[in-house]
Amino acid sequence: DTGVSQNPRHKITKRGQNVTFRCDPISEHNRLYWYRQTLGQGPEFLTYFQNEAQLEKSRLLSDRFSAERPKGSFSTLEIQRTEQGDSAMYLCASSAQGPLPQETQYFGPGTRLLVL
Amino acid sequence: KQEVTQIPAALSVPEGENLVLNCSFTDSAIYNLQWFRQDPGKGLTSLLLIQSSQREQTSGRLNASLDKSSGRSTLYIAASQPGDSATYLCGVWEQGAQKLVFGQGTRLTINP
């Protein structure tokens, strides 16, 4: 495993349906992040895990969104009752906990969600 | 609240030219700043990371500088090539936070 992987790469769903995305970080990385990116904008932070603990959540993460990282390995991001405004690229990143304050983040290819 | 701005939003130059991309941020209390490249429909690829104590970092034809006091960073690309065409994003890691705050990116096109 040489990088962060995300599945699925694309998802089309109807408004009101639930969707779940998966992220597999680089194996030795204990930090995992979710970001959302809309067209023409930079990524916006959603949530952060250190091992299995979810330590920070953005106000962007409404109660329809939930993220988990069981056993500190892969992570899932679920969106319930999807809305058209949820259409975006969902990016996952991971980093190692090293000696420097914050280490380089490595991003996955993203999951592009389209809500019809 | 940290705000990151990248100017210009888009840039088109002929192959072979040297160019500079700009990133500014409002809060100078940062751990580091990262420059990324994003190809259409793809994820982000890290190019350079500058720690807050550093002034610049170099990788091949890329050179990134950081002036924390003025809230500015530049990415210099030497001898541009068509393969450099992509969107370039800067992300700032502010102290006390556990996230990167991104600018909106500069879409770069290198014309053969």
PDB file of C-alpha atoms in Angstrom, chain A residues 33 35 37 40-43 45 48 56 89 91 100-105 107-109, chain B residues 31-32 34 36 38 41-44 46 49 51 89 93 97-100 102-104:
ATOM      1  CA  TYR A  33      -8.907  13.753   8.110  1.00  0.00           C
ATOM      2  CA  TYR A  35     -12.469  17.316   3.796  1.00  0.00           C
ATOM      3  CA  GLN A  37     -14.450  20.254  -1.873  1.00  0.00           C
ATOM      4  CA  GLY A  40     -13.778  25.811  -7.988  1.00  0.00           C
ATOM      5  CA  GLN A  41     -13.085  25.941  -4.256  1.00  0.00           C
ATOM      6  CA  GLY A  42     -10.390  24.632  -1.972  1.00  0.00           C
ATOM      7  CA  PRO A  43     -11.092  21.731   0.382  1.00  0.00           C
ATOM      8  CA  PHE A  45     -12.224  20.573   6.813  1.00  0.00           C
ATOM      9  CA  TYR A  48     -10.243  14.625  12.313  1.00  0.00           C
ATOM     10  CA  GLU A  56     -12.505  17.603  16.075  1.00  0.00           C
ATOM     11  CA  MET A  89     -15.816  15.765  -3.764  1.00  0.00           C
ATOM     12  CA  LEU A  91     -11.423  13.876   0.301  1.00  0.00           C
ATOM     13  CA  LEU A 100       7.261  18.243  14.185  1.00  0.00           C
ATOM     14  CA  PRO A 101       4.087  20.039  15.247  1.00  0.00           C
ATOM     15  CA  GLN A 102       2.107  18.970  12.227  1.00  0.00           C
ATOM     16  CA  GLU A 103       3.225  16.575   9.547  1.00  0.00           C
ATOM     17  CA  THR A 104       2.578  16.432   5.830  1.00  0.00           C
ATOM     18  CA  GLN A 105      -0.919  15.315   4.918  1.00  0.00           C
ATOM     19  CA  PHE A 107      -4.563  12.855   0.263  1.00  0.00           C
ATOM     20  CA  GLY A 108      -6.571  10.128  -1.393  1.00  0.00           C
ATOM     21  CA  PRO A 109      -8.174  10.438  -4.850  1.00  0.00           C
TER      22      PRO A 109
ATOM     23  CA  TYR B  31       2.643  25.743  12.289  1.00  0.00           C
ATOM     24  CA  ASN B  32       3.317  25.311   8.599  1.00  0.00           C
ATOM     25  CA  GLN B  34       1.771  23.349   2.362  1.00  0.00           C
ATOM     26  CA  PHE B  36      -0.449  21.079  -3.270  1.00  0.00           C
ATOM     27  CA  GLN B  38      -4.574  18.953  -7.997  1.00  0.00           C
ATOM     28  CA  GLY B  41     -11.118  15.232 -10.837  1.00  0.00           C
ATOM     29  CA  LYS B  42      -8.257  13.946  -8.716  1.00  0.00           C
ATOM     30  CA  GLY B  43      -7.000  14.258  -5.158  1.00  0.00           C
ATOM     31  CA  LEU B  44      -4.254  16.553  -3.882  1.00  0.00           C
ATOM     32  CA  SER B  46       1.760  17.474  -1.725  1.00  0.00           C
ATOM     33  CA  LEU B  49       5.810  21.932   3.169  1.00  0.00           C
ATOM     34  CA  GLN B  51       7.565  24.945   8.677  1.00  0.00           C
ATOM     35  CA  LEU B  89      -3.598  25.007  -3.687  1.00  0.00           C
ATOM     36  CA  TRP B  93      -1.993  24.856   9.418  1.00  0.00           C
ATOM     37  CA  ALA B  97      -5.947  23.597  15.193  1.00  0.00           C
ATOM     38  CA  GLN B  98      -6.008  20.096  13.746  1.00  0.00           C
ATOM     39  CA  LYS B  99      -6.733  20.980  10.145  1.00  0.00           C
ATOM     40  CA  LEU B 100      -5.479  22.706   7.033  1.00  0.00           C
ATOM     41  CA  PHE B 102      -7.101  26.114   2.078  1.00  0.00           C
ATOM     42  CA  GLY B 103      -7.233  28.869  -0.454  1.00  0.00           C
ATOM     43  CA  GLN B 104      -9.480  28.504  -3.485  1.00  0.00           C
TER      44      GLN B 104
END
